[in-house]
Coordinates of N, CA and C in Angstrom, one line a residue:
M241 N -24.6 -31.2 12.2 CA -23.9 -30.0 12.7 C -23.0 -29.5 11.6
R242 N -23.0 -28.2 11.4 CA -22.2 -27.5 10.4 C -20.7 -27.5 10.8
R243 N -19.9 -27.9 9.8 CA -18.5 -27.9 10.1 C -17.8 -26.6 9.5
I244 N -17.1 -26.0 10.4 CA -16.4 -24.7 9.9 C -15.0 -25.0 9.6
P245 N -14.5 -24.8 8.4 CA -13.1 -25.1 8.0 C -12.1 -24.3 8.8
L246 N -11.1 -24.9 9.2 CA -10.0 -24.2 9.9 C -9.0 -23.6 9.0
R247 N -8.8 -22.4 9.1 CA -7.8 -21.7 8.2 C -6.6 -21.2 9.1
L248 N -5.4 -21.6 8.6 CA -4.2 -21.3 9.3 C -3.4 -20.2 8.5
S249 N -3.1 -19.2 9.1 CA -2.3 -18.2 8.4 C -0.8 -18.3 8.9
R250 N 0.1 -17.9 8.1 CA 1.5 -18.0 8.5 C 1.8 -17.1 9.7
P251 N 2.3 -17.7 10.8 CA 2.5 -16.9 12.0 C 3.7 -16.0 11.8
A252 N 3.7 -14.9 12.5 CA 4.9 -14.0 12.5 C 6.0 -14.6 13.3
V253 N 7.2 -14.3 12.9 CA 8.3 -14.9 13.6 C 8.3 -14.6 15.1
G254 N 8.0 -13.4 15.4 CA 7.9 -13.0 16.8 C 7.0 -13.8 17.7
A255 N 5.9 -14.3 17.0 CA 4.9 -15.1 17.8 C 5.1 -16.6 17.7
L256 N 6.1 -17.0 17.0 CA 6.3 -18.4 16.8 C 6.5 -19.2 18.0
G257 N 7.3 -18.7 18.9 CA 7.6 -19.4 20.2 C 6.4 -19.7 21.0
R258 N 5.4 -18.8 21.0 CA 4.2 -18.9 21.8 C 3.3 -20.0 21.2
R259 N 3.4 -20.3 19.9 CA 2.5 -21.1 19.2 C 2.9 -22.6 19.0
T260 N 4.2 -22.8 19.3 CA 4.7 -24.1 19.0 C 4.9 -25.0 20.3
G261 N 5.1 -24.3 21.4 CA 5.1 -25.1 22.7 C 6.4 -25.7 23.0
A262 N 6.4 -26.6 23.9 CA 7.6 -27.2 24.5 C 8.3 -28.0 23.4
A263 N 7.6 -28.7 22.5 CA 8.2 -29.6 21.5 C 9.1 -28.8 20.6
F264 N 8.7 -27.6 20.2 CA 9.5 -26.7 19.4 C 10.8 -26.3 20.1
A265 N 10.6 -25.9 21.4 CA 11.7 -25.5 22.2 C 12.8 -26.6 22.3
L266 N 12.4 -27.8 22.4 CA 13.4 -28.9 22.5 C 14.1 -29.1 21.2
A267 N 13.3 -29.1 20.1 CA 13.9 -29.3 18.8 C 14.9 -28.2 18.4
S268 N 14.6 -27.0 18.8 CA 15.5 -25.9 18.4 C 16.8 -26.0 19.0
L269 N 17.0 -26.8 20.0 CA 18.3 -27.0 20.6 C 19.3 -27.8 19.7
A270 N 18.7 -28.6 18.9 CA 19.5 -29.5 18.1 C 19.5 -29.2 16.6
L271 N 18.6 -28.3 16.2 CA 18.4 -28.1 14.7 C 18.8 -26.6 14.4
P272 N 19.2 -26.3 13.2 CA 19.6 -25.0 12.8 C 18.5 -24.0 13.0
L273 N 18.9 -22.7 13.1 CA 17.9 -21.7 13.3 C 16.9 -21.6 12.1
T274 N 17.4 -22.0 10.9 CA 16.5 -21.9 9.7 C 15.4 -22.9 9.9
V275 N 15.6 -24.0 10.6 CA 14.5 -25.0 10.9 C 13.5 -24.4 11.9
A276 N 14.1 -23.8 12.9 CA 13.2 -23.3 14.0 C 12.3 -22.2 13.5
L277 N 12.7 -21.5 12.5 CA 11.9 -20.4 12.0 C 11.2 -20.8 10.6
S278 N 11.1 -22.0 10.4 CA 10.5 -22.4 9.1 C 9.0 -22.1 9.0
S279 N 8.5 -22.1 7.8 CA 7.1 -21.8 7.6 C 6.3 -23.1 7.6
P280 N 5.0 -23.1 7.6 CA 4.2 -24.3 7.5 C 4.5 -25.1 6.3
A281 N 4.9 -24.5 5.2 CA 5.2 -25.2 3.9 C 6.5 -26.0 4.1
Q282 N 7.3 -25.7 5.1 CA 8.5 -26.5 5.4 C 8.3 -27.5 6.5
A283 N 7.1 -27.7 6.9 CA 6.9 -28.6 8.1 C 7.2 -30.1 7.6
A284 N 7.3 -30.9 8.7 CA 7.6 -32.3 8.4 C 6.6 -33.0 7.6
D285 N 7.0 -34.0 6.8 CA 6.1 -34.8 6.0 C 5.5 -35.9 6.9
R286 N 4.7 -36.8 6.4 CA 4.1 -37.8 7.2 C 5.1 -38.8 7.9
S287 N 6.3 -38.9 7.4 CA 7.3 -39.7 8.0 C 8.0 -39.0 9.1
G288 N 7.7 -37.7 9.3 CA 8.3 -37.0 10.4 C 9.6 -36.3 10.0
C289 N 9.9 -36.3 8.7 CA 11.1 -35.7 8.1 C 10.9 -34.2 7.7
Y290 N 12.0 -33.5 7.8 CA 12.0 -32.1 7.4 C 12.9 -31.9 6.1
G291 N 13.6 -32.9 5.6 CA 14.3 -32.8 4.4 C 15.6 -32.0 4.6
L292 N 16.1 -31.9 5.8 CA 17.3 -31.0 6.0 C 18.6 -31.8 5.9
R293 N 19.6 -31.1 5.3 CA 20.9 -31.7 5.2 C 21.7 -31.3 6.4
G294 N 22.1 -32.3 7.2 CA 23.0 -32.0 8.4 C 24.4 -32.0 8.0
P295 N 25.3 -31.5 8.9 CA 26.7 -31.4 8.7 C 27.4 -32.8 8.5
Y296 N 26.7 -33.9 9.0 CA 27.3 -35.2 8.9 C 26.4 -36.1 7.9
Q297 N 25.9 -35.4 6.9 CA 25.0 -36.1 6.0 C 25.8 -37.3 5.2
K298 N 26.9 -37.0 4.7 CA 27.7 -38.0 4.0 C 28.1 -39.1 4.9
Q299 N 28.5 -38.8 6.1 CA 28.9 -39.9 7.0 C 27.8 -40.8 7.4
A300 N 26.6 -40.1 7.6 CA 25.4 -40.9 7.9 C 25.0 -41.8 6.8
E301 N 25.1 -41.3 5.6 CA 24.7 -42.1 4.4 C 25.7 -43.3 4.3
R302 N 27.0 -43.1 4.5 CA 27.9 -44.2 4.4 C 27.7 -45.2 5.5
F303 N 27.4 -44.8 6.7 CA 27.2 -45.7 7.8 C 25.9 -46.5 7.6
L304 N 24.9 -45.9 7.0 CA 23.6 -46.6 6.8 C 23.6 -47.4 5.5
G305 N 24.6 -47.3 4.7 CA 24.7 -48.1 3.4 C 23.8 -47.4 2.3
L306 N 23.7 -46.1 2.4 CA 22.9 -45.4 1.4 C 23.8 -44.8 0.3
R307 N 23.2 -44.3 -0.7 CA 24.0 -43.6 -1.7 C 24.7 -42.4 -1.1
V308 N 26.0 -42.3 -1.2 CA 26.7 -41.2 -0.6 C 26.9 -40.0 -1.6
D309 N 26.0 -39.1 -1.5 CA 26.0 -37.9 -2.3 C 25.9 -36.6 -1.5
G310 N 25.7 -36.7 -0.2 CA 25.6 -35.5 0.6 C 24.3 -34.8 0.5
R311 N 23.4 -35.3 -0.2 CA 22.1 -34.7 -0.4 C 21.0 -35.4 0.4
Q312 N 20.1 -34.7 1.0 CA 19.1 -35.2 1.9 C 17.9 -35.6 1.1
S313 N 17.8 -36.8 0.6 CA 16.6 -37.3 -0.1 C 15.6 -37.8 0.9
P314 N 14.3 -37.9 0.5 CA 13.3 -38.4 1.4 C 13.7 -39.8 2.0
S315 N 14.3 -40.7 1.2 CA 14.6 -42.0 1.7 C 15.8 -41.9 2.7
D316 N 16.7 -40.9 2.4 CA 17.8 -40.7 3.4 C 17.2 -40.3 4.7
C317 N 16.3 -39.3 4.6 CA 15.7 -38.8 5.9 C 15.0 -39.9 6.7
R318 N 14.3 -40.7 6.0 CA 13.6 -41.8 6.7 C 14.5 -42.8 7.3
A319 N 15.6 -43.1 6.6 CA 16.6 -44.0 7.2 C 17.3 -43.5 8.4
I320 N 17.7 -42.2 8.3 CA 18.3 -41.5 9.5 C 17.4 -41.5 10.6
R321 N 16.1 -41.1 10.3 CA 15.1 -41.0 11.4 C 14.8 -42.4 12.0
A322 N 14.8 -43.5 11.2 CA 14.7 -44.8 11.8 C 15.8 -45.1 12.8
F323 N 17.0 -44.7 12.4 CA 18.2 -45.0 13.3 C 18.0 -44.2 14.6
Q324 N 17.6 -42.9 14.4 CA 17.3 -42.1 15.6 C 16.3 -42.7 16.5
N325 N 15.2 -43.2 16.0 CA 14.1 -43.8 16.8 C 14.6 -45.0 17.5
S326 N 15.4 -45.9 16.8 CA 15.8 -47.1 17.4 C 16.9 -46.9 18.5
H327 N 17.5 -45.7 18.5 CA 18.6 -45.5 19.4 C 18.3 -44.3 20.4
G328 N 17.0 -44.0 20.5 CA 16.6 -43.0 21.5 C 17.1 -41.6 21.3
I329 N 17.4 -41.2 20.1 CA 17.9 -39.9 19.8 C 16.8 -38.9 19.5
T330 N 16.8 -37.8 20.3 CA 15.8 -36.7 20.1 C 16.4 -35.4 19.9
P331 N 15.9 -34.5 19.1 CA 14.7 -34.7 18.2 C 15.0 -35.7 17.1
N332 N 14.0 -36.4 16.6 CA 14.2 -37.5 15.6 C 13.6 -37.0 14.2
Y333 N 14.3 -36.0 13.6 CA 13.7 -35.4 12.4 C 14.5 -35.8 11.2
G334 N 15.4 -36.8 11.3 CA 16.2 -37.3 10.2 C 17.4 -36.3 9.9
Y335 N 17.7 -35.4 10.8 CA 18.8 -34.5 10.6 C 20.1 -35.1 11.1
A336 N 21.1 -35.2 10.2 CA 22.4 -35.8 10.6 C 23.3 -34.8 11.3
G337 N 23.0 -34.6 12.5 CA 23.7 -33.6 13.4 C 24.8 -34.4 14.2
P338 N 25.5 -33.6 15.0 CA 26.6 -34.2 15.8 C 26.2 -35.3 16.8
V339 N 25.0 -35.2 17.4 CA 24.5 -36.2 18.3 C 24.3 -37.6 17.6
T340 N 23.6 -37.5 16.4 CA 23.4 -38.7 15.6 C 24.7 -39.3 15.2
W341 N 25.6 -38.5 14.7 CA 26.9 -39.0 14.2 C 27.7 -39.6 15.3
N342 N 27.7 -39.0 16.5 CA 28.4 -39.6 17.6 C 27.9 -41.0 18.0
V343 N 26.6 -41.2 18.0 CA 26.0 -42.5 18.3 C 26.4 -43.5 17.2
M344 N 26.3 -43.0 15.9 CA 26.7 -43.9 14.8 C 28.1 -44.4 15.0
Q345 N 29.0 -43.5 15.4 CA 30.4 -43.9 15.5 C 30.6 -44.9 16.7
L346 N 29.8 -44.7 17.7 CA 29.8 -45.7 18.9 C 29.3 -47.0 18.4
V347 N 28.2 -47.0 17.7 CA 27.6 -48.3 17.3 C 28.5 -49.0 16.3
A348 N 29.3 -48.3 15.5 CA 30.2 -48.9 14.6 C 31.3 -49.6 15.4
K349 N 31.8 -49.0 16.5 CA 32.8 -49.7 17.3 C 32.2 -50.9 18.0
Q350 N 31.0 -50.8 18.4 CA 30.3 -52.0 19.0 C 30.2 -53.1 18.0
R351 N 29.8 -52.8 16.8 CA 29.6 -53.8 15.8 C 30.9 -54.5 15.5
A352 N 32.0 -53.7 15.5 CA 33.3 -54.2 15.1 C 33.8 -55.2 16.1
A353 N 33.3 -55.1 17.4 CA 33.8 -56.0 18.4 C 33.4 -57.4 18.1
G354 N 32.2 -57.6 17.4 CA 31.8 -58.9 17.0 C 31.7 -59.9 18.1
G355 N 32.2 -61.1 17.9 CA 32.2 -62.1 18.9 C 33.5 -62.2 19.6
H356 N 34.4 -61.2 19.4 CA 35.7 -61.2 20.1 C 35.9 -59.9 20.8
P357 N 35.2 -59.5 21.8 CA 35.3 -58.2 22.4 C 36.6 -58.0 23.2
N358 N 37.2 -59.2 23.6 CA 38.5 -59.1 24.4 C 39.7 -59.4 23.5
S359 N 39.6 -59.1 22.2 CA 40.8 -59.4 21.3 C 42.0 -58.7 21.7
A360 N 41.9 -57.5 22.4 CA 43.1 -56.8 22.8 C 43.6 -57.2 24.2
H361 N 42.9 -58.2 24.8 CA 43.3 -58.8 26.1 C 43.4 -57.8 27.2
K362 N 42.5 -56.8 27.2 CA 42.5 -55.8 28.3 C 41.7 -56.2 29.5
C363 N 40.8 -57.2 29.3 CA 40.0 -57.7 30.5 C 40.7 -59.0 30.9
P364 N 41.0 -59.1 32.3 CA 41.7 -60.3 32.8 C 41.1 -61.6 32.4
T365 N 41.9 -62.6 32.0 CA 41.5 -63.9 31.7 C 41.9 -64.9 32.8
N366 N 42.4 -64.5 33.9 CA 42.9 -65.4 35.0 C 42.0 -65.2 36.2
K367 N 40.8 -64.8 36.1 CA 40.0 -64.5 37.2 C 38.7 -65.5 37.3
G368 N 38.7 -66.4 36.4 CA 37.5 -67.3 36.3 C 36.4 -66.5 35.6
R369 N 35.2 -66.6 36.1 CA 34.1 -65.9 35.5 C 34.2 -64.4 35.9
I370 N 34.1 -63.5 34.9 CA 34.3 -62.1 35.2 C 33.4 -61.3 34.2
A371 N 32.8 -60.2 34.7 CA 32.0 -59.3 33.8 C 33.0 -58.2 33.4
C372 N 33.2 -58.0 32.2 CA 34.1 -57.0 31.6 C 33.2 -55.7 31.2
V373 N 33.7 -54.6 31.5 CA 33.1 -53.3 31.2 C 34.1 -52.4 30.5
D374 N 33.9 -52.2 29.2 CA 34.8 -51.3 28.4 C 34.1 -50.0 28.2
L375 N 34.6 -49.0 28.9 CA 34.0 -47.7 28.9 C 34.2 -47.0 27.5
T376 N 35.3 -47.3 26.9 CA 35.6 -46.6 25.6 C 34.6 -47.0 24.5
R377 N 34.3 -48.3 24.4 CA 33.3 -48.7 23.4 C 31.9 -48.9 24.0
Q378 N 31.7 -48.6 25.3 CA 30.4 -48.7 25.9 C 29.9 -50.1 25.7
L379 N 30.7 -51.1 26.0 CA 30.3 -52.5 25.8 C 30.6 -53.3 27.1
S380 N 29.8 -54.4 27.3 CA 30.1 -55.3 28.4 C 29.9 -56.7 27.9
W381 N 30.6 -57.6 28.6 CA 30.4 -59.0 28.3 C 30.8 -59.9 29.5
I382 N 30.5 -61.1 29.5 CA 30.9 -62.1 30.5 C 31.7 -63.1 29.9
Q383 N 32.9 -63.4 30.6 CA 33.8 -64.5 30.1 C 34.2 -65.4 31.2
D384 N 34.6 -66.6 30.9 CA 35.2 -67.5 31.8 C 36.6 -67.8 31.2
G385 N 37.6 -67.2 31.9 CA 38.9 -67.3 31.4 C 38.9 -66.6 30.0
G386 N 39.3 -67.3 29.0 CA 39.3 -66.7 27.6 C 38.1 -67.1 26.8
R387 N 37.1 -67.7 27.5 CA 35.9 -68.2 26.7 C 34.8 -67.2 27.0
L388 N 34.2 -66.7 25.9 CA 33.1 -65.7 25.9 C 31.8 -66.5 26.4
V389 N 31.2 -66.0 27.4 CA 30.0 -66.6 27.9 C 28.7 -65.9 27.4
Y390 N 28.7 -64.6 27.4 CA 27.6 -63.8 27.0 C 28.0 -62.5 26.6
G391 N 27.4 -62.0 25.5 CA 27.7 -60.6 25.0 C 28.6 -60.7 23.7
P392 N 29.2 -59.6 23.4 CA 29.1 -58.3 24.1 C 27.7 -57.6 23.9
V393 N 27.4 -56.7 24.8 CA 26.1 -56.0 24.8 C 26.4 -54.5 25.0
P394 N 25.6 -53.7 24.4 CA 25.8 -52.2 24.6 C 25.3 -51.8 26.0
I395 N 26.0 -50.8 26.5 CA 25.7 -50.3 27.9 C 25.8 -48.8 27.9
R396 N 25.3 -48.2 29.0 CA 25.5 -46.8 29.2 C 26.1 -46.6 30.5
T397 N 27.2 -45.9 30.6 CA 27.9 -45.7 31.9 C 27.8 -44.3 32.3
G398 N 28.6 -43.9 33.3 CA 28.5 -42.6 34.0 C 28.7 -41.4 33.1
R399 N 28.1 -40.3 33.4 CA 28.2 -39.1 32.6 C 29.3 -38.2 33.2
E400 N 29.5 -37.0 32.6 CA 30.5 -36.1 33.2 C 30.2 -35.7 34.6
G401 N 31.2 -35.8 35.5 CA 31.0 -35.6 36.9 C 30.5 -36.8 37.6
G402 N 30.2 -37.9 37.0 CA 29.8 -39.1 37.6 C 30.3 -40.3 36.9
A403 N 31.5 -40.2 36.4 CA 32.0 -41.3 35.5 C 32.1 -42.6 36.3
T404 N 31.8 -43.7 35.7 CA 32.0 -45.1 36.3 C 33.4 -45.3 36.6
R405 N 33.7 -45.7 37.9 CA 35.1 -45.9 38.3 C 35.7 -47.2 37.7
T406 N 37.0 -47.1 37.4 CA 37.7 -48.2 36.8 C 38.3 -49.1 37.8
G407 N 38.8 -50.3 37.4 CA 39.5 -51.2 38.3 C 38.8 -52.5 38.4
L408 N 39.4 -53.4 39.2 CA 38.9 -54.7 39.5 C 38.0 -54.6 40.7
K409 N 36.8 -55.1 40.6 CA 35.8 -55.1 41.7 C 35.1 -56.4 41.8
H410 N 34.2 -56.6 42.8 CA 33.4 -57.8 42.9 C 32.0 -57.5 43.3
I411 N 31.1 -58.3 42.8 CA 29.7 -58.1 43.2 C 29.5 -58.4 44.7
Y412 N 28.9 -57.4 45.4 CA 28.8 -57.6 46.8 C 27.3 -57.5 47.3
W413 N 26.4 -57.1 46.4 CA 25.0 -57.0 46.8 C 24.2 -57.1 45.5
R414 N 23.1 -57.9 45.6 CA 22.1 -58.0 44.5 C 20.7 -57.7 45.0
H415 N 19.9 -57.0 44.2 CA 18.6 -56.7 44.6 C 17.7 -56.7 43.3
L416 N 16.8 -57.6 43.2 CA 16.1 -57.8 42.0 C 15.2 -56.7 41.6
H417 N 14.5 -56.1 42.6 CA 13.6 -55.0 42.4 C 14.0 -53.7 43.1
H418 N 15.2 -53.4 42.9 CA 15.8 -52.2 43.6 C 15.2 -50.9 43.1
V419 N 15.1 -49.9 44.0 CA 14.7 -48.6 43.6 C 15.7 -47.6 44.3
S420 N 16.3 -46.7 43.5 CA 17.3 -45.8 44.0 C 16.7 -44.9 45.1
T421 N 17.4 -44.9 46.2 CA 17.0 -44.0 47.4 C 17.4 -42.6 47.1
I422 N 18.3 -42.3 46.1 CA 18.7 -41.0 45.8 C 17.9 -40.4 44.7
Y423 N 17.7 -41.1 43.6 CA 17.0 -40.6 42.5 C 15.6 -41.1 42.3
H424 N 15.2 -42.0 43.2 CA 13.8 -42.6 43.3 C 13.4 -43.2 41.9
S425 N 14.4 -43.8 41.3 CA 14.1 -44.5 40.0 C 14.3 -46.0 40.1
A426 N 13.5 -46.7 39.3 CA 13.6 -48.2 39.4 C 14.9 -48.6 38.8
M427 N 15.5 -49.6 39.4 CA 16.8 -50.2 39.0 C 16.7 -51.7 39.0
P428 N 15.8 -52.3 38.1 CA 15.6 -53.8 38.1 C 16.9 -54.5 37.9
Y429 N 17.0 -55.7 38.5 CA 18.2 -56.6 38.3 C 19.5 -56.0 38.8
S430 N 19.4 -55.2 39.9 CA 20.6 -54.5 40.3 C 21.6 -55.5 40.9
Q431 N 22.9 -55.3 40.5 CA 24.0 -56.1 41.0 C 25.1 -55.1 41.3
F432 N 25.3 -54.7 42.6 CA 26.3 -53.7 43.0 C 27.7 -54.3 43.1
F433 N 28.6 -53.5 42.5 CA 30.0 -53.9 42.5 C 31.0 -52.9 43.1
D434 N 30.6 -51.6 43.2 CA 31.4 -50.6 43.7 C 30.6 -49.4 44.3
G435 N 30.4 -49.4 45.6 CA 29.6 -48.4 46.3 C 28.2 -48.5 45.7
G436 N 27.8 -47.3 45.2 CA 26.4 -47.3 44.6 C 26.4 -47.6 43.1
E437 N 27.5 -48.1 42.5 CA 27.5 -48.5 41.1 C 27.1 -49.9 40.9
A438 N 26.2 -50.1 40.0 CA 25.7 -51.5 39.7 C 25.3 -51.7 38.3
F439 N 25.3 -52.9 37.9 CA 24.6 -53.3 36.7 C 23.1 -53.2 36.9
H440 N 22.3 -52.6 36.0 CA 20.9 -52.7 36.2 C 20.2 -52.3 34.9
A441 N 18.9 -52.7 34.8 CA 18.2 -52.4 33.6 C 17.6 -51.0 33.6
I442 N 17.4 -50.5 32.4 CA 16.7 -49.2 32.3 C 15.6 -49.3 31.2
G443 N 14.6 -48.4 31.3 CA 13.5 -48.5 30.3 C 13.8 -47.7 29.1
G444 N 14.7 -46.8 29.1 CA 15.1 -46.0 27.9 C 16.2 -46.6 27.1
S445 N 16.8 -45.8 26.3 CA 17.8 -46.2 25.4 C 19.2 -46.2 26.1
V446 N 20.0 -47.2 25.9 CA 21.3 -47.3 26.4 C 22.3 -46.4 25.6
W447 N 21.8 -45.9 24.5 CA 22.7 -45.0 23.7 C 22.4 -43.5 23.9
S448 N 21.4 -43.2 24.7 CA 21.0 -41.8 24.9 C 22.0 -41.1 25.8
A449 N 22.2 -39.8 25.6 CA 23.1 -39.0 26.4 C 22.3 -38.4 27.6
P450 N 22.9 -38.0 28.6 CA 24.4 -37.9 28.7 C 25.0 -39.2 29.4
G451 N 24.2 -40.0 30.1 CA 24.7 -41.2 30.7 C 24.1 -41.3 32.1
S452 N 24.6 -42.4 32.8 CA 24.1 -42.7 34.2 C 24.8 -41.8 35.2
H453 N 24.5 -42.1 36.5 CA 25.2 -41.4 37.6 C 26.4 -42.3 38.1
G454 N 26.8 -43.2 37.2 CA 27.9 -44.1 37.6 C 27.6 -45.6 37.4
C455 N 26.3 -45.9 37.4 CA 25.9 -47.3 37.1 C 26.1 -47.7 35.7
V456 N 26.1 -49.0 35.5 CA 26.2 -49.6 34.1 C 24.8 -49.9 33.7
N457 N 24.2 -49.1 32.9 CA 22.8 -49.2 32.4 C 22.8 -50.3 31.3
M458 N 21.7 -51.1 31.4 CA 21.6 -52.2 30.4 C 20.2 -52.3 29.9
R459 N 20.0 -52.9 28.7 CA 18.7 -53.3 28.2 C 18.1 -54.3 29.1
P460 N 16.8 -54.4 29.3 CA 16.2 -55.3 30.3 C 16.6 -56.8 30.1
N461 N 16.6 -57.3 28.8 CA 16.9 -58.7 28.6 C 18.4 -59.0 29.0
D462 N 19.3 -58.0 28.7 CA 20.7 -58.2 29.0 C 20.9 -58.2 30.5
A463 N 20.2 -57.3 31.2 CA 20.3 -57.2 32.7 C 19.8 -58.5 33.3
K464 N 18.7 -59.0 32.8 CA 18.2 -60.2 33.3 C 19.1 -61.4 33.1
K465 N 19.8 -61.4 31.9 CA 20.8 -62.5 31.7 C 22.0 -62.4 32.6
Y466 N 22.4 -61.2 32.9 CA 23.5 -60.9 33.8 C 23.1 -61.4 35.2
W467 N 21.9 -61.2 35.5 CA 21.4 -61.6 36.9 C 21.5 -63.2 37.0
S468 N 21.3 -63.9 35.9 CA 21.3 -65.3 36.0 C 22.7 -65.9 35.9
L469 N 23.7 -65.1 35.4 CA 25.0 -65.6 35.1 C 26.0 -65.1 36.2
L470 N 25.7 -64.0 36.9 CA 26.6 -63.5 37.9 C 26.1 -63.8 39.3
H471 N 27.0 -63.8 40.3 CA 26.6 -64.1 41.7 C 27.4 -63.3 42.6
Y472 N 27.1 -63.4 43.9 CA 27.9 -62.7 44.9 C 29.4 -63.1 44.8
G473 N 30.2 -62.1 44.8 CA 31.7 -62.4 44.7 C 32.2 -62.5 43.3
T474 N 31.3 -62.5 42.2 CA 31.8 -62.5 40.8 C 32.7 -61.3 40.6
A475 N 33.8 -61.5 39.9 CA 34.7 -60.3 39.6 C 34.1 -59.4 38.5
V476 N 34.3 -58.2 38.6 CA 33.9 -57.2 37.6 C 35.2 -56.3 37.3
Y477 N 35.5 -56.2 36.0 CA 36.6 -55.3 35.6 C 36.2 -54.2 34.7
V478 N 36.4 -53.0 35.2 CA 36.0 -51.8 34.4 C 37.3 -51.1 33.9
Y479 N 37.3 -50.8 32.6 CA 38.5 -50.1 32.0 C 38.1 -49.2 30.9
G480 N 39.1 -48.4 30.4 CA 38.9 -47.5 29.3 C 38.4 -46.2 29.8
H481 N 38.0 -45.4 28.8 CA 37.5 -44.0 29.1 C 36.4 -43.6 28.2
K482 N 35.3 -43.2 28.8 CA 34.1 -42.7 28.0 C 34.3 -41.3 27.6
A483 N 34.1 -41.0 26.3 CA 34.3 -39.7 25.8 C 33.4 -38.7 26.5
G484 N 34.0 -37.6 26.9 CA 33.2 -36.5 27.5 C 33.2 -36.6 29.0
T485 N 33.9 -37.6 29.6 CA 33.9 -37.7 31.1 C 35.3 -37.5 31.7

């Protein structure tokens, strides 16, 4: 069978939206207009990078341990894109924009907690076993008095208009294979502690915006561990403030 070579001509700017589809529409929300209107010669390389310098290029380089020069090299782009992929950030073009930088700042706070998440003594140590939820750092851990039992682990709490409520609570209901009756989404390892708010696993990234509807979202392995360590009546203490809520 004879093969006919495919020839692509540069599309007119006015027709660009019709030729790129939904993926382009999504990307244009987070990338500069110069990217959205780029020519085929400026398309991503095989690593998925566009070679664009974002407003937080230097900060991203410093966070990732790269050479801090504010220039977007191919290796910089690949490293930023790898971070975006591992933390559920989209679009993932290696562009150091505000979303990527905000997640990097959050991850830096989480790393700084190390093995002493309650060093500021904000979570009670006189309640026996307790699950602590720090909204500011988006961290949770389990402790017995002053002894760390598990964690800290990254979490995702409520979004604007649905912030996770603060205060001292107790687990009152557990359902291993729960499905939300409101949002019809799976909530494995659910442990409810305040109305409809619960610890539970999610399939996506716990760092992705904008957040839950009030629940404490966890990675599957962490939610499974919480299921084994917490029980009916276990205390839960929620404190702090999540940015943007």
